[in-house]
Amino acid sequence: MAVNKPIILTLSSMLALSLCSFSAVAQINLQGKFEQGALVRGTVPAGSVVKLNGEAIGVTAKGQFAFGFEREAKAEQMLEVVYPDGLTELKPLKVEAKEYKIDRLTGISKKIMKPNPAAQERAAKDAKQTRAARNTFSEQTAFMQDFIWPVTGRISGVYGSQRVYNGKPGSPHYGVDVARPTGTVVVSPVDGVITLAEPDMFYSGGTLIIDHGYGINSTFLHLSKLYAKVGDVVKQGQDLAEIGATGRVTGPHLDWRVNWYQMRLDPVTLVPPMSEVLAAEAK
């Protein structure tokens, strides 16, 4: 007669079984590039709690969320998800470093380097307005849509680039510039709600900000004409404004920026390469 032998579980076998059980419920889905300046979007089971480097991230009722990696983001990041059943998954994220274009300029006048007190006061007021608009939190989920270019054309400025004036580093450029003539129509990259619409800011000229939900927003600078006003609900592809050369610029173009709250991100990480879009338009 066969004798049933007792089952002996070693520590290693118990750990293996535990990991198998854990992996069966681990359900983190991430979309985006793991590089400096990128926006990453993800989904987890509804009711989960998500943290990035120990800080809680807003999660929709359906388990959708987003976060960003700033311009000089550290290489090692940690995503933590606590599932509805109490199990926790730690997911290490490796962030790729980027090289940024640095231009060194000399002989710049003091007037350009430091505007007069009245201009500085005006610029400070503008900055306060834009910070408030970018701090908007709403529960809309437009940020999960596939983004489109708000305008197509030649890219004349890139995210992360920086100028050094007379040996003093200026602020990095936090958008992507698309050079087109004044009057070219700008459309909404995804759905959203207008949270700022100012026709004449000191640095940025005509300025629009759209809230896409959960801290994600788009900003459009140097506009010559605004079609939308604060509170307007806009749809992807809807006409928003016209390109201009307003504010402190040297020529007409759109400066498009994407933020996660106050963290400045690279819009190019959200859309197809401009070369592919232009090629498709030419067919």
Coordinates of C-alpha atoms in Angstrom, one line a residue:
M1 CA 0.0 0.0 0.0
A2 CA 1.4 3.4 -1.0
V3 CA 2.3 5.7 1.9
N4 CA 1.6 9.4 1.6
K5 CA 4.8 11.2 2.4
P6 CA 4.5 14.5 4.3
I7 CA 5.1 17.7 2.2
I8 CA 8.0 19.7 3.5
L9 CA 8.2 23.3 2.4
T10 CA 11.6 24.9 2.7
L11 CA 11.9 28.7 3.1
S12 CA 13.0 29.0 -0.6
S13 CA 10.0 27.0 -1.8
M14 CA 7.6 29.0 0.3
L15 CA 9.1 32.2 -1.1
A16 CA 8.7 30.9 -4.6
L17 CA 5.0 30.1 -4.0
S18 CA 4.5 33.5 -2.5
L19 CA 6.1 35.2 -5.5
C20 CA 4.0 33.1 -7.9
S21 CA 0.8 34.1 -6.0
F22 CA 1.9 37.7 -5.9
S23 CA 2.7 37.9 -9.6
A24 CA -0.7 36.5 -10.4
V25 CA -2.3 39.6 -9.0
A26 CA 0.3 42.2 -9.9
Q27 CA -1.3 44.3 -12.6
I28 CA 0.6 47.5 -13.2
N29 CA 0.4 48.7 -16.8
L30 CA 2.6 51.7 -17.8
Q31 CA 2.6 53.7 -21.0
G32 CA 5.4 56.1 -21.9
K33 CA 9.1 56.6 -22.0
F34 CA 11.3 56.1 -18.9
E35 CA 13.5 59.2 -19.6
Q36 CA 14.0 62.6 -18.2
G37 CA 11.2 65.0 -19.2
A38 CA 8.7 62.2 -20.0
L39 CA 5.0 61.8 -18.9
V40 CA 4.1 58.3 -18.0
R41 CA 0.5 57.1 -17.8
G42 CA -0.7 53.9 -16.2
T43 CA -3.5 51.7 -15.0
V44 CA -4.0 49.5 -11.9
P45 CA -7.0 47.7 -10.5
A46 CA -9.7 50.1 -9.3
G47 CA -9.3 50.9 -5.6
S48 CA -5.5 50.6 -5.7
V49 CA -3.2 53.2 -4.0
V50 CA -0.2 54.4 -6.1
K51 CA 2.9 56.1 -4.8
L52 CA 6.0 57.4 -6.6
N53 CA 9.1 57.6 -4.4
G54 CA 6.8 57.5 -1.3
E55 CA 4.5 60.3 -2.5
A56 CA 0.9 59.5 -3.2
I57 CA -0.4 59.9 -6.8
G58 CA -4.0 60.7 -7.7
V59 CA -5.8 57.6 -9.2
T60 CA -9.1 57.7 -11.0
A61 CA -12.1 55.5 -10.1
K62 CA -11.1 53.2 -12.9
G63 CA -7.5 52.9 -11.7
Q64 CA -5.9 55.4 -14.2
F65 CA -3.0 57.7 -13.1
A66 CA -0.1 59.7 -14.5
F67 CA 3.3 61.0 -13.3
G68 CA 6.3 62.7 -14.7
F69 CA 10.1 62.7 -14.7
E70 CA 11.5 66.2 -14.5
R71 CA 14.4 67.6 -16.6
E72 CA 17.1 66.4 -14.2
A73 CA 15.2 63.4 -12.8
K74 CA 17.3 60.9 -10.8
A75 CA 18.0 57.6 -12.5
E76 CA 16.5 55.4 -9.8
Q77 CA 12.8 55.8 -9.0
M78 CA 10.4 53.6 -7.2
L79 CA 6.7 53.0 -8.0
E80 CA 4.6 51.4 -5.2
V81 CA 1.1 50.0 -5.7
V82 CA -1.0 48.8 -2.8
Y83 CA -3.8 46.6 -4.3
P84 CA -7.3 46.5 -2.9
D85 CA -6.6 43.1 -1.2
G86 CA -3.7 44.7 0.7
L87 CA -0.8 43.2 -1.3
T88 CA 1.9 45.6 -2.2
E89 CA 4.1 45.7 -5.3
L90 CA 7.3 47.6 -5.6
K91 CA 8.4 48.4 -9.2
P92 CA 11.8 50.0 -9.6
L93 CA 12.0 52.4 -12.5
K94 CA 15.2 53.2 -14.4
V95 CA 15.1 56.7 -15.9
E96 CA 17.3 57.4 -18.9
A97 CA 19.4 60.6 -18.8
K98 CA 19.2 63.0 -21.8
E99 CA 21.7 65.4 -23.2
Y100 CA 20.4 69.0 -23.7
K101 CA 21.4 71.6 -26.2
I102 CA 23.4 74.4 -24.5
D103 CA 24.1 77.7 -26.4
R104 CA 26.6 80.2 -25.0
L105 CA 26.0 83.9 -25.9
T106 CA 28.1 86.9 -25.0
G107 CA 27.7 90.7 -25.4
I108 CA 24.1 90.6 -24.3
S109 CA 22.9 94.0 -23.0
K110 CA 21.9 94.6 -19.4
K111 CA 18.4 95.6 -20.4
I112 CA 17.7 92.2 -21.8
M113 CA 19.5 90.4 -19.0
K114 CA 17.5 92.2 -16.3
P115 CA 14.2 94.0 -17.2
N116 CA 13.2 97.2 -15.4
P117 CA 11.4 97.0 -12.1
A118 CA 7.9 97.6 -13.6
A119 CA 8.5 94.7 -16.1
Q120 CA 9.7 92.5 -13.4
E121 CA 6.6 93.2 -11.3
R122 CA 4.4 92.4 -14.2
A123 CA 6.3 89.2 -15.0
A124 CA 5.9 88.1 -11.3
K125 CA 2.2 88.7 -11.4
D126 CA 2.0 86.6 -14.6
A127 CA 4.0 83.8 -13.1
K128 CA 1.6 83.7 -10.1
Q129 CA -1.4 83.3 -12.4
T130 CA 0.2 80.5 -14.4
R131 CA 1.2 78.6 -11.2
A132 CA -2.3 78.8 -9.9
A133 CA -3.7 77.5 -13.2
R134 CA -1.2 74.6 -13.3
N135 CA -2.1 73.6 -9.7
T136 CA -5.7 72.9 -10.9
F137 CA -6.9 69.4 -9.9
S138 CA -9.9 67.9 -11.6
E139 CA -11.3 64.4 -12.0
Q140 CA -11.5 64.4 -15.8
T141 CA -9.5 61.7 -17.5
A142 CA -8.6 63.4 -20.8
F143 CA -4.9 62.9 -19.9
M144 CA -5.3 59.3 -20.9
Q145 CA -6.2 60.1 -24.5
D146 CA -3.6 59.8 -27.3
F147 CA -2.2 63.3 -27.7
I148 CA -2.0 65.0 -31.1
W149 CA 0.2 67.9 -32.2
P150 CA -1.6 71.3 -31.6
V151 CA 0.1 72.5 -34.8
T152 CA 2.5 70.9 -37.3
G153 CA 5.5 72.4 -38.9
R154 CA 9.2 73.0 -38.4
I155 CA 10.5 72.4 -34.9
S156 CA 12.6 75.5 -34.0
G157 CA 13.1 74.9 -30.3
V158 CA 13.4 71.8 -28.1
Y159 CA 12.6 70.9 -24.5
G160 CA 15.5 71.2 -22.0
S161 CA 17.7 73.4 -24.2
Q162 CA 19.4 76.3 -22.3
R163 CA 21.3 79.5 -23.1
V164 CA 24.2 80.9 -21.1
Y165 CA 24.2 84.7 -21.3
N166 CA 27.5 86.4 -20.6
G167 CA 28.5 83.3 -18.6
K168 CA 25.3 83.2 -16.6
P169 CA 22.9 80.3 -17.2
G170 CA 19.4 81.3 -18.2
S171 CA 16.3 79.2 -17.4
P172 CA 16.0 76.1 -19.5
H173 CA 13.4 76.0 -22.3
Y174 CA 10.5 73.9 -21.1
G175 CA 8.5 73.5 -24.3
V176 CA 8.7 72.5 -27.9
D177 CA 8.6 75.4 -30.5
V178 CA 6.9 75.0 -33.8
A179 CA 7.6 77.8 -36.3
R180 CA 4.6 78.8 -38.4
P181 CA 3.3 82.2 -39.6
T182 CA 1.2 84.5 -37.5
G183 CA -2.5 83.4 -37.8
T184 CA -1.9 79.7 -38.1
V185 CA -4.6 77.9 -36.1
V186 CA -3.7 76.0 -32.9
V187 CA -5.9 73.1 -31.9
S188 CA -6.3 71.2 -28.6
P189 CA -4.1 68.1 -28.3
V190 CA -6.7 66.3 -26.1
D191 CA -9.9 67.2 -24.4
G192 CA -9.9 69.6 -21.4
V193 CA -11.0 72.8 -19.7
I194 CA -9.5 76.2 -20.1
T195 CA -8.0 77.4 -16.8
L196 CA -6.1 80.5 -18.1
A197 CA -6.6 82.8 -21.1
E198 CA -4.5 85.9 -21.1
P199 CA -3.9 87.9 -24.3
D200 CA -0.8 89.8 -23.2
M201 CA 1.6 88.4 -20.6
F202 CA 5.1 90.0 -20.4
Y203 CA 7.2 87.0 -21.4
S204 CA 4.7 84.7 -23.0
G205 CA 2.3 87.1 -24.7
G206 CA -1.0 85.5 -25.6
T207 CA -1.2 82.5 -23.3
L208 CA -3.7 79.6 -22.8
I209 CA -3.6 76.8 -20.3
I210 CA -5.8 73.7 -20.6
D211 CA -6.5 71.3 -17.7
H212 CA -6.6 67.6 -18.8
G213 CA -7.2 66.2 -15.4
Y214 CA -5.2 64.8 -12.4
G215 CA -2.6 67.6 -12.6
I216 CA -1.8 67.2 -16.3
N217 CA -2.1 70.5 -18.3
S218 CA -1.0 72.0 -21.6
T219 CA 0.2 75.6 -22.1
F220 CA 0.4 77.5 -25.3
L221 CA 2.5 80.7 -25.6
H222 CA 3.0 83.7 -27.9
L223 CA -0.5 83.5 -29.4
S224 CA -1.8 86.4 -31.5
K225 CA -5.5 85.6 -31.0
L226 CA -7.4 83.6 -28.4
Y227 CA -10.7 81.8 -29.4
A228 CA -11.3 80.3 -25.9
K229 CA -12.0 81.7 -22.5
V230 CA -11.6 80.4 -18.9
G231 CA -14.1 77.7 -18.1
D232 CA -14.6 76.6 -21.7
V233 CA -14.8 72.8 -22.3
V234 CA -12.7 71.9 -25.3
K235 CA -12.4 68.8 -27.4
Q236 CA -9.4 67.2 -29.1
G237 CA -8.7 68.9 -32.4
Q238 CA -10.9 72.0 -31.6
D239 CA -9.5 75.4 -32.7
L240 CA -8.1 77.3 -29.7
A241 CA -6.1 80.2 -30.9
E242 CA -3.7 81.6 -33.5
I243 CA 0.0 81.6 -33.6
G244 CA 1.8 84.9 -33.1
A245 CA 5.0 86.6 -32.0
T246 CA 3.7 88.2 -28.8
G247 CA 5.7 88.5 -25.6
R248 CA 9.5 88.2 -25.7
V249 CA 10.2 86.4 -29.0
T250 CA 12.1 87.0 -32.2
G251 CA 9.5 85.5 -34.6
P252 CA 6.1 83.8 -34.9
H253 CA 5.9 80.3 -33.4
L254 CA 3.9 78.2 -31.0
D255 CA 5.6 77.3 -27.7
W256 CA 3.7 74.2 -26.4
R257 CA 4.3 73.0 -22.9
V258 CA 3.0 70.1 -20.8
N259 CA 3.1 70.0 -17.0
W260 CA 2.3 67.6 -14.3
Y261 CA 1.2 70.2 -11.7
Q262 CA 4.4 72.4 -11.6
M263 CA 6.7 69.7 -13.1
R264 CA 7.7 70.7 -16.6
L265 CA 7.7 67.9 -19.1
D266 CA 8.6 67.4 -22.8
P267 CA 5.5 67.3 -25.0
V268 CA 7.4 65.4 -27.7
T269 CA 7.2 62.3 -25.4
L270 CA 3.4 62.3 -25.9
V271 CA 3.0 62.6 -29.7
P272 CA 4.3 60.8 -32.8
P273 CA 7.5 62.2 -34.4
M274 CA 6.9 65.4 -36.3
S275 CA 8.6 63.9 -39.4
E276 CA 6.1 61.1 -39.5
V277 CA 3.1 63.5 -39.1
L278 CA 4.4 65.8 -41.8
A279 CA 5.0 62.8 -44.1
A280 CA 1.4 61.6 -43.6
E281 CA 0.0 65.1 -44.3
A282 CA 2.0 65.3 -47.5
K283 CA 0.3 62.1 -48.9

